[in-house]
Structures are given as structure tokens and as C-alpha cells.
Amino acid sequence: MAEEENRNKRRQRVFKGATILTGMTHSEVTCTVRNMHDGGAELRVSIDARVPDEFLLYVPTDGIAYKAVVRWRREDRVGVMFTGTERKPHWHYG
């Protein structure tokens, strides 16, 4: 049901570089934000990337780190729901 609710929200197509920050080991996965709305986004990642179920998504052009929870995964795409925002972690150089 939640996935259907998100699909009813107007998505804005974007092409933004971003970084998935896991925090536990200060690891990073580069990705591209393909579409976005207030409640979430669709990300493109390397097909062999290891994306955790919860992470911070830092989008430099927005200057925001979104708290993200994975809702679905398909090949090189990941759908996430935003649960809040944070400042960019001090350990991230980007």
C-alpha cells in the first residue's frame, strides 16, 4: 500500500549526483538520483553496489543529507523513502 501511495505523488525527474553514506564504516557508494519527490527518490547505483537498508543520501546540489530507507530494489535501481534530514556528516569530504 505504501508503494502505491508514493506512486501517486508527483515525481520530478532529475539527474543529480549523490552519495550513499553508511556511517558504520564511513563507506560511500556513488549514485545518481533519477527522480525525486518530498517523500523519496529513485536512485541508480552500480549493479554490484552493496546498498544497506537504511542510510544517509547526501545530495551536494541540495546541500542536504536525507535519511533514507529502501522500499524496493530492481537491478541497478533502488527506491527509497525519506524519513528526515541531517547535516552532511563531518567525515564526508564531498
Coordinates of N, CA and C in Angstrom, one line a residue:
M1 N 0.8 -1.2 0.0 CA 0.0 0.0 0.0 C 0.9 1.3 0.0
A2 N 1.9 1.3 0.8 CA 2.8 2.5 0.9 C 3.4 2.8 -0.5
E3 N 3.8 1.7 -1.2 CA 4.4 1.9 -2.5 C 3.4 2.6 -3.5
E4 N 2.2 2.2 -3.4 CA 1.1 2.8 -4.2 C 0.9 4.2 -3.9
E5 N 1.0 4.6 -2.6 CA 0.8 6.0 -2.1 C 1.9 6.8 -2.7
N6 N 3.2 6.3 -2.7 CA 4.3 7.1 -3.2 C 4.2 7.3 -4.7
R7 N 3.6 6.3 -5.4 CA 3.5 6.4 -6.8 C 2.4 7.5 -7.2
N8 N 1.5 7.8 -6.3 CA 0.5 8.8 -6.6 C 1.1 10.2 -6.4
K9 N 2.2 10.3 -5.7 CA 2.9 11.6 -5.5 C 3.6 12.1 -6.8
R10 N 3.5 13.3 -7.1 CA 4.2 13.8 -8.3 C 5.7 13.7 -8.2
R11 N 6.3 13.0 -9.1 CA 7.7 12.8 -9.1 C 8.3 13.8 -10.1
Q12 N 9.4 14.4 -9.7 CA 10.2 15.3 -10.5 C 11.4 14.5 -11.1
R13 N 11.5 14.5 -12.4 CA 12.7 13.9 -13.0 C 13.9 14.8 -12.7
V14 N 14.9 14.2 -12.3 CA 16.2 14.9 -12.0 C 17.3 14.1 -12.4
F15 N 18.5 14.7 -12.5 CA 19.7 13.9 -12.8 C 20.8 14.6 -11.9
K16 N 20.8 14.1 -10.6 CA 21.7 14.7 -9.6 C 22.7 13.6 -9.1
G17 N 24.0 14.0 -9.1 CA 24.9 13.1 -8.4 C 24.7 13.1 -6.9
A18 N 24.9 11.9 -6.3 CA 24.7 11.8 -4.9 C 25.6 10.7 -4.3
T19 N 25.6 10.6 -3.0 CA 26.4 9.6 -2.3 C 25.6 9.0 -1.2
I20 N 25.7 7.6 -1.2 CA 25.0 6.9 -0.1 C 26.1 6.7 0.9
L21 N 25.8 7.3 2.1 CA 26.7 7.2 3.3 C 26.2 6.2 4.3
T22 N 27.0 5.2 4.6 CA 26.5 4.2 5.5 C 26.8 4.5 7.0
G23 N 27.9 5.3 7.2 CA 28.1 5.7 8.6 C 28.9 4.7 9.4
M24 N 28.5 3.5 9.4 CA 29.1 2.5 10.3 C 30.6 2.3 10.0
T25 N 30.9 2.2 8.8 CA 32.3 2.1 8.4 C 32.8 3.3 7.6
H26 N 32.0 4.3 7.6 CA 32.3 5.5 6.8 C 32.4 5.2 5.4
S27 N 31.7 4.2 4.9 CA 31.8 3.8 3.5 C 30.8 4.7 2.7
E28 N 31.1 4.8 1.4 CA 30.3 5.6 0.5 C 30.1 4.8 -0.8
V29 N 28.9 5.0 -1.4 CA 28.5 4.4 -2.7 C 28.0 5.6 -3.5
T30 N 28.7 5.8 -4.7 CA 28.2 6.9 -5.5 C 26.9 6.4 -6.3
C31 N 26.0 7.4 -6.5 CA 24.8 7.0 -7.2 C 24.3 8.3 -7.9
T32 N 23.2 8.1 -8.7 CA 22.5 9.2 -9.4 C 21.1 9.2 -9.0
V33 N 20.6 10.3 -8.6 CA 19.1 10.5 -8.3 C 18.4 10.7 -9.6
R34 N 17.5 9.8 -10.0 CA 16.8 9.9 -11.3 C 15.5 10.6 -11.2
N35 N 14.7 10.4 -10.1 CA 13.5 11.2 -9.9 C 13.3 11.3 -8.4
M36 N 12.6 12.3 -8.0 CA 12.5 12.7 -6.6 C 11.2 13.4 -6.3
H37 N 10.7 13.2 -5.1 CA 9.6 13.9 -4.6 C 9.8 14.1 -3.1
D38 N 8.9 14.8 -2.4 CA 9.1 15.1 -1.0 C 9.3 13.9 -0.1
G39 N 8.7 12.8 -0.5 CA 8.8 11.6 0.3 C 9.8 10.6 0.0
G40 N 10.5 10.7 -1.2 CA 11.5 9.7 -1.6 C 12.1 10.0 -2.9
A41 N 12.8 9.0 -3.4 CA 13.5 9.1 -4.7 C 13.8 7.7 -5.3
E42 N 14.2 7.8 -6.6 CA 14.7 6.6 -7.3 C 16.2 6.8 -7.5
L43 N 17.0 5.9 -7.1 CA 18.4 6.0 -7.3 C 18.9 5.0 -8.3
R44 N 20.0 5.4 -9.1 CA 20.7 4.4 -9.9 C 22.0 4.2 -9.3
V45 N 22.4 2.9 -9.1 CA 23.6 2.5 -8.5 C 24.3 1.5 -9.4
S46 N 25.6 1.2 -9.1 CA 26.2 0.2 -9.8 C 25.5 -1.1 -9.5
I47 N 25.4 -2.0 -10.5 CA 24.7 -3.3 -10.3 C 25.3 -4.1 -9.2
D48 N 26.6 -4.0 -8.9 CA 27.2 -4.7 -7.9 C 27.4 -4.0 -6.6
A49 N 26.8 -2.8 -6.5 CA 26.9 -2.0 -5.2 C 26.2 -2.6 -4.1
R50 N 26.7 -2.5 -2.9 CA 26.1 -3.0 -1.7 C 25.4 -1.8 -1.0
V51 N 24.1 -1.8 -1.1 CA 23.3 -0.7 -0.5 C 22.6 -1.2 0.7
P52 N 22.9 -0.6 1.9 CA 22.2 -1.1 3.1 C 20.7 -0.7 3.1
D53 N 19.9 -1.3 4.0 CA 18.5 -1.0 4.1 C 18.2 0.4 4.6
E54 N 19.1 1.0 5.3 CA 19.0 2.4 5.8 C 20.3 3.1 5.7
F55 N 20.3 4.4 5.3 CA 21.5 5.1 5.0 C 21.2 6.6 4.9
L56 N 22.2 7.4 4.9 CA 22.1 8.9 4.5 C 22.4 9.0 3.0
L57 N 21.5 9.8 2.4 CA 21.8 10.1 0.9 C 22.2 11.5 0.9
Y58 N 23.4 11.8 0.6 CA 23.9 13.2 0.5 C 23.8 13.6 -0.9
V59 N 23.1 14.7 -1.1 CA 22.9 15.3 -2.5 C 23.6 16.7 -2.4
P60 N 24.8 16.8 -3.0 CA 25.6 18.1 -2.9 C 24.8 19.3 -3.4
T61 N 24.1 19.1 -4.6 CA 23.4 20.3 -5.1 C 22.3 20.8 -4.2
D62 N 21.8 19.9 -3.4 CA 20.7 20.3 -2.4 C 21.4 20.7 -1.1
G63 N 22.6 20.3 -0.9 CA 23.3 20.6 0.4 C 22.6 19.9 1.6
I64 N 22.0 18.8 1.3 CA 21.2 18.0 2.3 C 21.6 16.6 2.3
A65 N 21.6 16.0 3.5 CA 21.7 14.6 3.7 C 20.3 14.0 4.1
Y66 N 19.7 13.3 3.2 CA 18.4 12.7 3.5 C 18.5 11.4 4.2
K67 N 17.8 11.2 5.3 CA 17.7 9.9 5.9 C 16.8 9.0 5.0
A68 N 17.3 7.9 4.5 CA 16.6 7.1 3.6 C 16.5 5.7 4.0
V69 N 15.3 5.1 3.7 CA 15.0 3.7 3.9 C 14.6 3.0 2.6
V70 N 15.3 1.9 2.3 CA 15.0 1.2 1.0 C 13.6 0.7 1.0
R71 N 12.8 1.0 0.0 CA 11.5 0.4 -0.2 C 11.4 -0.7 -1.3
W72 N 12.3 -0.6 -2.3 CA 12.4 -1.6 -3.3 C 13.7 -1.6 -4.0
R73 N 14.1 -2.7 -4.6 CA 15.3 -2.9 -5.4 C 15.0 -3.6 -6.7
R74 N 15.6 -3.1 -7.8 CA 15.5 -3.8 -9.1 C 16.7 -3.5 -9.9
E75 N 17.5 -4.5 -10.1 CA 18.8 -4.4 -10.9 C 19.6 -3.3 -10.4
D76 N 19.8 -2.2 -11.2 CA 20.6 -1.1 -10.8 C 19.8 0.1 -10.2
R77 N 18.6 -0.2 -9.8 CA 17.7 0.9 -9.3 C 17.3 0.6 -7.9
V78 N 17.2 1.6 -7.1 CA 16.8 1.5 -5.7 C 15.8 2.6 -5.4
G79 N 14.6 2.2 -4.9 CA 13.6 3.2 -4.5 C 13.7 3.4 -3.0
V80 N 13.8 4.7 -2.5 CA 13.9 5.0 -1.1 C 12.8 5.9 -0.7
M81 N 12.5 5.8 0.6 CA 11.6 6.7 1.3 C 12.4 7.6 2.2
F82 N 12.2 8.9 2.2 CA 12.9 9.8 3.1 C 12.2 9.8 4.5
T83 N 12.9 9.8 5.6 CA 12.4 9.8 6.9 C 12.8 11.0 7.7
G84 N 13.6 11.9 7.0 CA 14.1 13.1 7.6 C 15.3 13.6 7.0
T85 N 16.0 14.6 7.6 CA 17.2 15.1 7.0 C 18.2 15.3 8.1
E86 N 19.5 15.4 7.8 CA 20.6 15.7 8.7 C 21.6 16.6 8.0
R87 N 22.5 17.2 8.8 CA 23.6 17.9 8.2 C 24.5 16.9 7.6
K88 N 25.3 17.3 6.6 CA 26.3 16.5 6.0 C 27.3 16.0 7.1
P89 N 27.6 14.7 7.1 CA 28.5 14.2 8.2 C 29.9 14.8 8.0
H90 N 30.5 15.1 9.1 CA 31.8 15.8 9.1 C 32.9 15.0 8.4
W91 N 32.7 13.6 8.4 CA 33.7 12.8 7.9 C 33.6 12.6 6.3
H92 N 32.6 13.2 5.7 CA 32.4 13.1 4.3 C 33.0 14.3 3.6
Y93 N 33.9 14.0 2.7 CA 34.7 15.0 2.0 C 33.9 15.7 0.9
G94 N 32.9 15.1 0.3 CA 32.2 15.7 -0.9 C 31.4 16.9 -0.6

